[in-house]
PDB file of C-alpha atoms and ligand atoms in Angstrom:
ATOM      1  CA  MET A   1     105.649  70.307  83.071  1.00 49.00           C
ATOM      2  CA  GLN A   2     105.396  66.805  84.440  1.00 52.00           C
ATOM      3  CA  HIS A   3     102.087  65.748  85.772  1.00 53.00           C
ATOM      4  CA  THR A   4     102.344  64.519  89.337  1.00 47.00           C
ATOM      5  CA  SER A   5      99.999  61.651  89.901  1.00 49.00           C
ATOM      6  CA  THR A   6      99.449  60.404  93.419  1.00 52.00           C
ATOM      7  CA  LYS A   7     101.169  57.131  92.573  1.00 63.00           C
ATOM      8  CA  SER A   8     104.582  58.270  91.508  1.00 77.00           C
ATOM      9  CA  PRO A   9     106.638  60.167  94.050  1.00 84.00           C
ATOM     10  CA  ALA A  10     107.859  63.592  92.976  1.00 91.00           C
ATOM     11  CA  LYS A  11     111.495  64.528  92.743  1.00 95.00           C
ATOM     12  CA  CYS A  12     112.936  67.644  94.326  1.00 97.00           C
ATOM     13  CA  VAL A  13     113.312  70.129  91.469  1.00 96.00           C
ATOM     14  CA  ILE A  14     116.550  71.377  92.993  1.00 96.00           C
ATOM     15  CA  CYS A  15     118.554  68.343  94.078  1.00 97.00           C
ATOM     16  CA  GLY A  16     116.534  65.599  92.378  1.00 97.00           C
ATOM     17  CA  THR A  17     115.979  63.481  95.488  1.00 96.00           C
ATOM     18  CA  PRO A  18     112.725  61.515  95.167  1.00 95.00           C
ATOM     19  CA  GLU A  19     110.302  61.992  98.020  1.00 93.00           C
ATOM     20  CA  PRO A  20     109.949  59.087 100.487  1.00 92.00           C
ATOM     21  CA  GLU A  21     106.180  58.958 100.009  1.00 91.00           C
ATOM     22  CA  PRO A  22     103.990  60.667  97.406  1.00 90.00           C
ATOM     23  CA  GLY A  23     102.787  64.043  98.628  1.00 89.00           C
ATOM     24  CA  THR A  24     105.584  64.634 101.129  1.00 92.00           C
ATOM     25  CA  TYR A  25     107.308  67.478  99.337  1.00 94.00           C
ATOM     26  CA  PRO A  26     105.721  70.907  99.525  1.00 93.00           C
ATOM     27  CA  MET A  27     104.911  72.782  96.354  1.00 93.00           C
ATOM     28  CA  VAL A  28     106.558  76.136  95.745  1.00 95.00           C
ATOM     29  CA  VAL A  29     104.568  78.300  93.322  1.00 92.00           C
ATOM     30  CA  GLY A  30     106.429  78.710  90.061  1.00 94.00           C
ATOM     31  CA  VAL A  31     109.228  76.417  91.212  1.00 95.00           C
ATOM     32  CA  GLY A  32     107.806  72.962  91.821  1.00 95.00           C
ATOM     33  CA  ARG A  33     108.150  70.380  94.538  1.00 95.00           C
ATOM     34  CA  VAL A  34     111.165  70.722  96.761  1.00 96.00           C
ATOM     35  CA  CYS A  35     112.611  68.550  99.501  1.00 96.00           C
ATOM     36  CA  LEU A  36     112.496  69.907 103.028  1.00 94.00           C
ATOM     37  CA  LYS A  37     116.213  70.587 103.084  1.00 96.00           C
ATOM     38  CA  ASP A  38     116.068  72.779  99.976  1.00 97.00           C
ATOM     39  CA  GLY A  39     112.792  74.280 101.167  1.00 96.00           C
ATOM     40  CA  MET A  40     114.593  75.619 104.229  1.00 97.00           C
ATOM     41  CA  SER A  41     117.332  77.253 102.183  1.00 97.00           C
ATOM     42  CA  LYS A  42     117.192  81.020 101.917  1.00 97.00           C
ATOM     43  CA  VAL A  43     116.337  82.942  98.801  1.00 97.00           C
ATOM     44  CA  LYS A  44     116.270  86.665  98.279  1.00 97.00           C
ATOM     45  CA  CYS A  45     113.061  88.441  97.329  1.00 97.00           C
ATOM     46  CA  GLU A  46     113.739  90.470  94.185  1.00 97.00           C
ATOM     47  CA  ILE A  47     111.371  93.231  95.222  1.00 96.00           C
ATOM     48  CA  CYS A  48     112.015  93.978  98.889  1.00 97.00           C
ATOM     49  CA  GLY A  49     115.388  92.252  99.191  1.00 97.00           C
ATOM     50  CA  ASN A  50     114.380  90.246 102.250  1.00 97.00           C
ATOM     51  CA  GLU A  51     115.775  86.759 102.673  1.00 97.00           C
ATOM     52  CA  VAL A  52     113.034  84.207 103.014  1.00 97.00           C
ATOM     53  CA  LYS A  53     112.859  80.436 103.081  1.00 97.00           C
ATOM     54  CA  LEU A  54     112.372  78.941  99.646  1.00 97.00           C
ATOM     55  CA  LEU A  55     109.237  77.298 101.032  1.00 95.00           C
ATOM     56  CA  THR A  56     107.554  80.624 101.724  1.00 95.00           C
ATOM     57  CA  SER A  57     108.698  82.191  98.472  1.00 97.00           C
ATOM     58  CA  SER A  58     107.291  81.914  94.986  1.00 96.00           C
ATOM     59  CA  LYS A  59     108.406  82.553  91.478  1.00 95.00           C
ATOM     60  CA  LEU A  60     106.324  84.866  89.359  1.00 90.00           C
ATOM     61  CA  GLN A  61     107.333  85.759  85.806  1.00 85.00           C
ATOM     62  CA  GLY A  62     110.851  84.643  86.519  1.00 91.00           C
ATOM     63  CA  ARG A  63     111.263  86.665  89.680  1.00 95.00           C
ATOM     64  CA  THR A  64     111.675  85.269  93.162  1.00 97.00           C
ATOM     65  CA  LEU A  65     109.240  86.896  95.552  1.00 96.00           C
ATOM     66  CA  CYS A  66     108.425  86.709  99.233  1.00 96.00           C
ATOM     67  CA  LEU A  67     104.867  85.926 100.193  1.00 93.00           C
ATOM     68  CA  ALA A  68     103.850  89.535 100.786  1.00 93.00           C
ATOM     69  CA  ASP A  69     105.195  90.725  97.442  1.00 93.00           C
ATOM     70  CA  HIS A  70     103.666  87.746  95.687  1.00 92.00           C
ATOM     71  CA  VAL A  71     100.245  88.807  96.957  1.00 89.00           C
ATOM     72  CA  LYS A  72     100.864  92.403  95.851  1.00 87.00           C
ATOM     73  CA  GLU A  73     102.011  91.362  92.379  1.00 86.00           C
ATOM     74  CA  VAL A  74      99.059  89.057  91.861  1.00 83.00           C
ATOM     75  CA  GLU A  75      96.798  91.913  92.909  1.00 78.00           C
ATOM     76  CA  LYS A  76      98.339  94.152  90.245  1.00 75.00           C
ATOM     77  CA  PHE A  77      97.334  91.752  87.544  1.00 73.00           C
ATOM     78  CA  ARG A  78      93.796  91.594  88.681  1.00 78.00           C
ATOM     79  CA  GLN A  79      91.755  93.390  86.087  1.00 83.00           C
ATOM     80  CA  HIS A  80      88.434  93.460  87.809  1.00 85.00           C
ATOM     81  CA  LEU A  81      87.469  94.546  91.240  1.00 87.00           C
ATOM     82  CA  VAL A  82      84.107  94.331  92.912  1.00 90.00           C
ATOM     83  CA  VAL A  83      83.425  96.470  95.943  1.00 92.00           C
ATOM     84  CA  GLY A  84      80.378  95.875  98.091  1.00 93.00           C
ATOM     85  CA  PHE A  85      78.183  98.541  99.671  1.00 94.00           C
ATOM     86  CA  ASP A  86      75.326  98.097 102.107  1.00 94.00           C
ATOM     87  CA  GLU A  87      72.156 100.119 101.837  1.00 93.00           C
ATOM     88  CA  ASP A  88      71.422  99.331 105.459  1.00 93.00           C
ATOM     89  CA  THR A  89      74.292 101.534 106.511  1.00 93.00           C
ATOM     90  CA  GLU A  90      73.992 104.317 103.923  1.00 93.00           C
ATOM     91  CA  PRO A  91      71.396 105.560 101.426  1.00 94.00           C
ATOM     92  CA  ALA A  92      71.532 104.349  97.834  1.00 91.00           C
ATOM     93  CA  ALA A  93      72.326 107.844  96.563  1.00 92.00           C
ATOM     94  CA  THR A  94      75.442 107.989  98.717  1.00 94.00           C
ATOM     95  CA  ILE A  95      76.479 104.557  97.537  1.00 94.00           C
ATOM     96  CA  LEU A  96      76.239 105.645  93.903  1.00 93.00           C
ATOM     97  CA  THR A  97      78.272 108.771  94.539  1.00 94.00           C
ATOM     98  CA  ARG A  98      80.845 107.007  96.649  1.00 94.00           C
ATOM     99  CA  ALA A  99      81.239 104.168  94.162  1.00 95.00           C
ATOM    100  CA  PHE A 100      82.221 106.771  91.620  1.00 93.00           C
ATOM    101  CA  THR A 101      84.287 109.185  93.685  1.00 93.00           C
ATOM    102  CA  GLU A 102      86.058 106.571  95.757  1.00 92.00           C
ATOM    103  CA  ALA A 103      87.100 104.282  92.954  1.00 91.00           C
ATOM    104  CA  PRO A 104      90.248 102.329  93.857  1.00 88.00           C
ATOM    105  CA  GLU A 105      93.389 103.896  92.449  1.00 88.00           C
ATOM    106  CA  GLY A 106      94.002 102.869  88.860  1.00 88.00           C
ATOM    107  CA  TYR A 107      90.505 101.533  88.325  1.00 90.00           C
ATOM    108  CA  THR A 108      87.538 102.862  86.365  1.00 92.00           C
ATOM    109  CA  LEU A 109      83.972 102.331  87.485  1.00 94.00           C
ATOM    110  CA  LEU A 110      82.039 100.118  85.099  1.00 92.00           C
ATOM    111  CA  ALA A 111      78.736  99.590  86.840  1.00 93.00           C
ATOM    112  CA  VAL A 112      76.908  99.750  90.112  1.00 93.00           C
ATOM    113  CA  ARG A 113      74.251  97.148  90.615  1.00 93.00           C
ATOM    114  CA  ARG A 114      72.262  95.455  93.279  1.00 91.00           C
ATOM    115  CA  GLY A 115      73.858  92.401  94.759  1.00 87.00           C
ATOM    116  CA  ARG A 116      72.419  89.122  93.678  1.00 83.00           C
ATOM    117  CA  ASN A 117      69.488  87.935  95.805  1.00 82.00           C
ATOM    118  CA  SER A 118      69.732  90.938  98.022  1.00 85.00           C
ATOM    119  CA  THR A 119      67.564  93.942  98.731  1.00 87.00           C
ATOM    120  CA  HIS A 120      70.174  96.062 100.439  1.00 92.00           C
ATOM    121  CA  LEU A 121      73.581  95.078  99.071  1.00 94.00           C
ATOM    122  CA  TRP A 122      75.112  96.852  96.114  1.00 95.00           C
ATOM    123  CA  GLU A 123      78.109  95.933  94.035  1.00 94.00           C
ATOM    124  CA  ALA A 124      80.334  98.378  92.241  1.00 95.00           C
ATOM    125  CA  GLU A 125      82.381  96.831  89.477  1.00 93.00           C
ATOM    126  CA  TYR A 126      85.666  98.370  88.439  1.00 92.00           C
ATOM    127  CA  GLU A 127      88.049  97.624  85.659  1.00 89.00           C
ATOM    128  CA  LYS A 128      91.721  98.441  85.537  1.00 86.00           C
ATOM    129  CA  THR A 129      91.949 101.829  83.835  1.00 86.00           C
ATOM    130  CA  GLU A 130      94.583 100.695  81.314  1.00 79.00           C
ATOM    131  CA  VAL A 131      92.405  97.783  80.281  1.00 75.00           C
ATOM    132  CA  PHE A 132      89.366 100.032  80.118  1.00 78.00           C
ATOM    133  CA  GLN A 133      91.158 102.541  77.889  1.00 79.00           C
ATOM    134  CA  MET A 134      92.500  99.825  75.655  1.00 76.00           C
ATOM    135  CA  ARG A 135      89.007  98.518  75.122  1.00 72.00           C
ATOM    136  CA  CYS A 136      87.566 101.948  74.409  1.00 71.00           C
ATOM    137  CA  SER A 137      90.115 103.382  72.023  1.00 63.00           C
TER     138      SER A 137
HETATM  139 ZN1   ZN B 201     116.196  68.966  97.287  1.00 66.45          ZN
HETATM  140 ZN1   ZN B 202     109.560  90.765  99.230  1.00 66.45          ZN
END
């Protein structure tokens, strides 16, 4: 991938038109810089099938996605999750139980600990179950 310095104007990755001034063309994740004309063209999200502007789409692992599906996909790849609990609103015992019983779907509880520099905040750390099992077998 070409490094875009602030001095040299980028070229539209689709039609090749150089931008009038450096930094004019918006960046499309996974695609590159595109001119405004191409940015307004419609692309189809490969997950929900909606037509969205290229500008608001992104490309992830070769698939064109709308913004909402992009967020969902990125979330899927997240291996760790930290959920916060507040001892001011519920007793510590409940927090410990809830951290375990209400683990997010597909995640395994790794640890529950006190939040950093806090006397009442707790953090429950989860790891994606597949990752957890891979590590343990
Ligand atoms: Zn273009
Ligand atoms: Zn979509």
